[in-house]
Short mmCIF file of C-alpha atoms in Angstrom, two decimals:
data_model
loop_
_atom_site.label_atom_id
_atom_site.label_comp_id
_atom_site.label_asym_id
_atom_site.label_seq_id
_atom_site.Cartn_x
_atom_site.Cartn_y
_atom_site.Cartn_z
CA UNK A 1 -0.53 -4.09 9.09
CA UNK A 2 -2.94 -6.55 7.77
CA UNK A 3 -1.86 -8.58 4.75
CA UNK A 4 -4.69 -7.15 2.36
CA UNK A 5 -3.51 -3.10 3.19
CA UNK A 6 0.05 -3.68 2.18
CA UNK A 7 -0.10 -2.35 -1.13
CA UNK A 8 1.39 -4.21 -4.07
CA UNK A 9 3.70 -2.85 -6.80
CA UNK A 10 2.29 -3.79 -10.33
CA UNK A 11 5.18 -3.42 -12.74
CA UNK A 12 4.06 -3.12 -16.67
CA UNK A 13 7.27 -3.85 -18.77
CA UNK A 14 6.75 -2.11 -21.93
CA UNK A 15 7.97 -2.63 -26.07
CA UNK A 16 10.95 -4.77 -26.59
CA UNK A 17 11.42 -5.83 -23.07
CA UNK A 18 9.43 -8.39 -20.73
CA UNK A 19 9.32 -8.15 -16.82
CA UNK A 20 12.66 -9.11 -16.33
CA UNK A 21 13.91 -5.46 -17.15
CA UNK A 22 12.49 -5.44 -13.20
CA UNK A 23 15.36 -7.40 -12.05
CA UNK A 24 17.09 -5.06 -10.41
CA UNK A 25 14.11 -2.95 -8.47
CA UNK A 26 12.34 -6.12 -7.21
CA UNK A 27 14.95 -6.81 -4.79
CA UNK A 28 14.63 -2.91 -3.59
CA UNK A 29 11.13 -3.26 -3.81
CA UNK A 30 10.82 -6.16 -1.41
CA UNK A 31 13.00 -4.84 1.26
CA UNK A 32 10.84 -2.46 1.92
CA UNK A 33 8.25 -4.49 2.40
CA UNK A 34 6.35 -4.23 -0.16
CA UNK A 35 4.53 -7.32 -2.49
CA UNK A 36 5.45 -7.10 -6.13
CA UNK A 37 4.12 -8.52 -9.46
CA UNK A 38 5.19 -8.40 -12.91
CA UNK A 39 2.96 -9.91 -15.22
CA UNK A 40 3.82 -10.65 -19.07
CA UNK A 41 2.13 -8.06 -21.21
CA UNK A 42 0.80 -9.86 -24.14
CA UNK A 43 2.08 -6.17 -26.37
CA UNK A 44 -0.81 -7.27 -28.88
CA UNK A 45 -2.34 -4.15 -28.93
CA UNK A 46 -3.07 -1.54 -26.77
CA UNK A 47 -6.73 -1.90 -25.95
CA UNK A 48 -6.32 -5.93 -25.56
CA UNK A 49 -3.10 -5.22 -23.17
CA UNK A 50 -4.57 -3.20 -21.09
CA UNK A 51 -7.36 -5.44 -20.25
CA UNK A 52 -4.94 -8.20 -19.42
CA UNK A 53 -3.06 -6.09 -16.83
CA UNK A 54 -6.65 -4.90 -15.48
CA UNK A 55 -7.36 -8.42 -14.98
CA UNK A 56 -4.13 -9.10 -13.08
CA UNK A 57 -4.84 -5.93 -10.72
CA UNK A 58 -8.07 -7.29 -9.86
CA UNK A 59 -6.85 -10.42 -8.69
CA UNK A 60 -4.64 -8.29 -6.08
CA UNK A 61 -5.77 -8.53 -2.74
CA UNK A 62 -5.65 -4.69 -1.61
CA UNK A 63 -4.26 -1.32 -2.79
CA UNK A 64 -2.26 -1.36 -5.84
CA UNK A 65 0.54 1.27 -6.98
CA UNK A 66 0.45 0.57 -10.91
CA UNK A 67 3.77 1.31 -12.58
CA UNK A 68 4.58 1.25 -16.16
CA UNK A 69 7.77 1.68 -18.44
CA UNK A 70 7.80 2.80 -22.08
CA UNK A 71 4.18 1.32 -23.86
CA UNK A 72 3.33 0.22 -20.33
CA UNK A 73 2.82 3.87 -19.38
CA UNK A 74 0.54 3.98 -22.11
CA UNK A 75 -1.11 0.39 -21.05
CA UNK A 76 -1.73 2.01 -17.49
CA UNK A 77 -3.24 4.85 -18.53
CA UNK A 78 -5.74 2.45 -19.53
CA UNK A 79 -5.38 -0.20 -17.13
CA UNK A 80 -4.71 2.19 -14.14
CA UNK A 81 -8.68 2.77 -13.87
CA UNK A 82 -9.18 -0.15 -11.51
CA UNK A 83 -10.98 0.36 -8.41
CA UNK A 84 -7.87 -0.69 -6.12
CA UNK A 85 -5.44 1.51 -8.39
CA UNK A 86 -4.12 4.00 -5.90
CA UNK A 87 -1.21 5.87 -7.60
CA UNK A 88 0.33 5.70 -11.22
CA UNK A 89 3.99 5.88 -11.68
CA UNK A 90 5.35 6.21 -15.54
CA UNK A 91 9.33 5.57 -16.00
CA UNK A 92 10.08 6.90 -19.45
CA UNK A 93 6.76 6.42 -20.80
CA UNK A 94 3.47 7.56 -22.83
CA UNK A 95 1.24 8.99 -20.79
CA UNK A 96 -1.90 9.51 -23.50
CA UNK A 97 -5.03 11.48 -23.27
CA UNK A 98 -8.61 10.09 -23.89
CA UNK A 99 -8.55 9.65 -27.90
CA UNK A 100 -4.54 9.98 -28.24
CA UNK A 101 -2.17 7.19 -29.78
CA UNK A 102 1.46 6.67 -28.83
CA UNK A 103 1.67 7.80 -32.82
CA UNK A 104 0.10 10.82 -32.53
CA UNK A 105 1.93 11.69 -29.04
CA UNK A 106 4.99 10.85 -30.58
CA UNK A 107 4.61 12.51 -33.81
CA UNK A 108 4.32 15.99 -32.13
CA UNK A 109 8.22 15.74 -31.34
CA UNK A 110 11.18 15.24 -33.24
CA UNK A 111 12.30 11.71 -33.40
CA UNK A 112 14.40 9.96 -31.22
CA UNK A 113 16.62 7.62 -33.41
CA UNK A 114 14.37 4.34 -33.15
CA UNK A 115 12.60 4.91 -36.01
CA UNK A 116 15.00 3.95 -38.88
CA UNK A 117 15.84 1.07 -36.44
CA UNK A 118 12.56 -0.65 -36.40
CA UNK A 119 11.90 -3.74 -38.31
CA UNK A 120 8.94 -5.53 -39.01
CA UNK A 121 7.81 -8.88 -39.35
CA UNK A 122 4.19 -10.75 -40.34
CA UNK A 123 3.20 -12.83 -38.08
CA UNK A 124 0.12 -15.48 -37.82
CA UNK A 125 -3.16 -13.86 -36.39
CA UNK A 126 -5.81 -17.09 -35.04
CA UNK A 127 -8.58 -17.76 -37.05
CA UNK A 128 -7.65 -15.07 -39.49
CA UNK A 129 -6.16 -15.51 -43.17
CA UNK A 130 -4.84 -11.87 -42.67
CA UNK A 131 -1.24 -11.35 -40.53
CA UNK A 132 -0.45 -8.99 -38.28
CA UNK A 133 2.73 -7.20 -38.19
CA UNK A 134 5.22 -7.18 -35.13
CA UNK A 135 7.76 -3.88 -34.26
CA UNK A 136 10.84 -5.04 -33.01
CA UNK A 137 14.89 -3.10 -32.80
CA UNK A 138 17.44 -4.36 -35.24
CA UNK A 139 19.66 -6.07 -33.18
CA UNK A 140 22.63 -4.60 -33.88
CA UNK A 141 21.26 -0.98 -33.01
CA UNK A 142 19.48 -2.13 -29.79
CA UNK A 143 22.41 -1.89 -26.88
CA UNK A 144 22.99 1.83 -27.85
CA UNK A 145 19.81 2.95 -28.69
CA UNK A 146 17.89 1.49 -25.56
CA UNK A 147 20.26 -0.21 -23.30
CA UNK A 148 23.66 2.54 -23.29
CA UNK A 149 24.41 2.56 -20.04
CA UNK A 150 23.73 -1.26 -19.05
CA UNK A 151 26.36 -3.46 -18.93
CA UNK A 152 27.56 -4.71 -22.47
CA UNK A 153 27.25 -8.16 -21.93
CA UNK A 154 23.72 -7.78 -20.45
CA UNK A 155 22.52 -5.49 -23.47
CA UNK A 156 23.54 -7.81 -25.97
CA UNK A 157 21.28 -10.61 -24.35
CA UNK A 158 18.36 -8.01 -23.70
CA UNK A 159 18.94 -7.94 -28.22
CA UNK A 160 18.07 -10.89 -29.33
CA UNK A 161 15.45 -12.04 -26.47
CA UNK A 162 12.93 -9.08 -27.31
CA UNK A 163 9.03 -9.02 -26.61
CA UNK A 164 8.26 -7.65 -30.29
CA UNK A 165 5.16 -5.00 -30.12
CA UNK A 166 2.27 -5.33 -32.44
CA UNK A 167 2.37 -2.18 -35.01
CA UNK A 168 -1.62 -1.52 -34.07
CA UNK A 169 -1.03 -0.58 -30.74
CA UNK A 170 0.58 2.55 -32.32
CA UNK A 171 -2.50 3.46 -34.09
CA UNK A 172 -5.03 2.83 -31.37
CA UNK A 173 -6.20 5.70 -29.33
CA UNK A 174 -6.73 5.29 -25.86
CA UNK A 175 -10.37 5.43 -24.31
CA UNK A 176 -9.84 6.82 -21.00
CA UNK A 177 -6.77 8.67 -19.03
CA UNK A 178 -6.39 7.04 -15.32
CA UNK A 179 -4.41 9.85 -14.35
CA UNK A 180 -7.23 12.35 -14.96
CA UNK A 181 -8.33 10.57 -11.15
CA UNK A 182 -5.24 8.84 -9.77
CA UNK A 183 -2.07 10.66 -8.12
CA UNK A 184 0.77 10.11 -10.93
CA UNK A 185 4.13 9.93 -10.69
CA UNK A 186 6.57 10.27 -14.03
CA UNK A 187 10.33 9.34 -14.32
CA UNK A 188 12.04 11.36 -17.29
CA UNK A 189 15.03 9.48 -18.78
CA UNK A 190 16.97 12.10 -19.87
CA UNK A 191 19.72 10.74 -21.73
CA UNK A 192 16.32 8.01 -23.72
CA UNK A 193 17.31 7.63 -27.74
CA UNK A 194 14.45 5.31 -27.78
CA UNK A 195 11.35 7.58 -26.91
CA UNK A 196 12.61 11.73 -26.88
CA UNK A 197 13.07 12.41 -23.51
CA UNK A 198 10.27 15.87 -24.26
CA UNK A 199 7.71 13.22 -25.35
CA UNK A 200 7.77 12.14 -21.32
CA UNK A 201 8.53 15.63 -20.04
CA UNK A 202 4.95 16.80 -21.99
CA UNK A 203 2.57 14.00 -21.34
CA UNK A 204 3.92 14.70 -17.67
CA UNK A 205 3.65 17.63 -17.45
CA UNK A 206 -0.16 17.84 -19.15
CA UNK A 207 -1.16 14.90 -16.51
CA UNK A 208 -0.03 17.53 -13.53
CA UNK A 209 2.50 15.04 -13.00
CA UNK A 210 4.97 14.72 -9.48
CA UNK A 211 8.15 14.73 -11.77
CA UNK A 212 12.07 13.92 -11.69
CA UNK A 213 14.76 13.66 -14.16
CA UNK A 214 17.06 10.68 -14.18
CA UNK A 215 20.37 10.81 -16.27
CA UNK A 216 20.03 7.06 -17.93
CA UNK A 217 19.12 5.31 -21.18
CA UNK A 218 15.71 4.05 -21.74
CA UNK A 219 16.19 1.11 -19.78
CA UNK A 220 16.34 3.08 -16.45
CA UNK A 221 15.41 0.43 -14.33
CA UNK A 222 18.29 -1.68 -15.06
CA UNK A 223 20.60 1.36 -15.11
CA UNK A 224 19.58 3.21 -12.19
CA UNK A 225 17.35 0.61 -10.00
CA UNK A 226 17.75 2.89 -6.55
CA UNK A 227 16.02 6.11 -8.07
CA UNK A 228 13.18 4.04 -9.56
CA UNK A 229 12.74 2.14 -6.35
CA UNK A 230 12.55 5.62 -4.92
CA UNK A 231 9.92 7.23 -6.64
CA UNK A 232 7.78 4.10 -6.70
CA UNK A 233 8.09 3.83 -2.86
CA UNK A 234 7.36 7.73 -2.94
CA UNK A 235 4.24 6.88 -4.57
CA UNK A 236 3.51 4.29 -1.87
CA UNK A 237 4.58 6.95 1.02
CA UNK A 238 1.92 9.70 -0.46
CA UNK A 239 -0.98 7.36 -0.78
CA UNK A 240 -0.34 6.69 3.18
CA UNK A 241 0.78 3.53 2.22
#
C-alpha cells in the first residue's frame, strides 16, 4: 500500500489529561500497522483548539481517522471537518450539534459527580490586563472520579500532572457538527463519574452513531486499551482502510 493511503490515527486527549492517556493504545495501534499522532491540545478554548488540531490533520499525508476522548470529542466535532477526515471515533465524549456547548449538552442530564470537584484558578491571558480562568479536579477526588479502575499508583500521578481546561470552552457553542458528513463511531464508558455515561449515549445516539458500551471509568483508554484499539481499527476497516 503506498505510504500516503495508510491512514493515520489522530488521537485528541481531552480535559485534565494530555496525549499520554494514549499510552496504552499506541502500541495496539501500531501493530496493526497503522501511523499514529497525538498532538497537545492547547484546551484554551474550544473554537481556538479545534483549529490547532485542524492544522495538525492537514499536515497528514493521506486519510485520517480523527479520534477524540472527553472535550476532544467535542474539539473533533469541530476539527473533524477536514478534507482528509475519513471517520470520527468519540471515547466517552461530547459529541455537540451546530450552536450547542458542552454546558448546555451537559446541563440536560443529571450530574455526574465532577462538578463539586472542580476548582478554578486565574491565570495570565497575553496582552490582556483581564485573566482567564482554568478548570481543573481537586486532586484528592481525581483517581476515583476519573481514573477508578487504573492502577493506583498510576492515578495518583495522572492527579497532580493535569492539562487544566479553560472555563470558556464550556460556554462556547460549536459552529459546525463533522459528524453530520463523516461515518462516527462512539465509545460509552459506562461505569464514567466524570461526564454521565447518558450525556455520551444521547449525543450518540442523535449523531446516528455505530455504538458500544465499555464497562470502565472515564479514562477508558488506559483501563481498557484492547476495546478502544478495536473500535478505532473498526473505523479504519469500514472506511476500506
Amino acid at each position: 500500500m503506498p505510504r500516503h493511503a495508510r491512514p493515520t490515527v489522530v488521537l485528541v486527549h481531552g480535559a485534565f489529561a494530555d496525549a499520554s492517556s494514549f499510552a496504552r493504545v499506541i502500541p495496539e495501534l501500531t501493530a496493526a500497522g497503522l501511523r499514529v499522532v497525538a498532538p497537545a491540545v492547547p484546551n484554551r478554548g474550544l473554537v481556538d483548539d479545534a483549529a490547532h488540531v485542524a492544522s495538525v490533520i492537514r499536515a497528514v499525508d493521506g486519510p485520517v481517522i480523527l479520534v477524540g476522548h472527553s472535550y476532544g470529542g467535542a474539539v473533533i466535532t469541530l476539527a473533524g471537518t477536514e478534507e482528509n477526515v475519513r471517520a470520527l471515533v468519540y471515547l466517552a465524549g461530547y459529541a455537540l450539534k451546530e450552536g450547542e456547548s458542552l454546558g448546555e449538552l451537559q446541563g440536560g442530564f443529571p450530574d455526574s459527580g465532577l462538578a463539586d470537584a472542580l476548582v478554578h484558578t486565574p491565570f495570565p491571558v497575553p496582552g490582556s490586563t483581564e485573566t482567564g480562568t482554568d478548570v481543573s479536579v481537586a486532586v484528592d477526588r481525581f483517581p476515583a472520579l476519573f481514573a477508578a479502575d487504573v492502577d493506583p499508583d498510576l492515578a495518583a500521578v495522572l492527579a497532580v500532572s493535569q492539562r487544566p481546561l479553560a472555563a470558556r470552552a464550556f460556554s462556547e457553542a460549536a459552529p459546525v457538527a463533522a459528524w453530520r458528513t463523516k461515518p462516527s463511531w462512539g465509545l460509552v464508558a459506562s461505569s464514567d463519574r466524570t461526564i454521565n455515561p447518558d450525556v455520551e449515549r444521547f449525543g450518540y445516539e442523535r449523531a446516528g452513531m455505530t455504538t458500544v458500551e465499555v464497562d470502565s471509568s472515564h479514562l477508558v483508554m488506559l483501563s481498557r486499551p484492547k476495546a478502544v484499539a478495536e473500535l478505532i481499527l473498526d473505523a479504519a476497516r469500514s472506511t476500506g482502510h
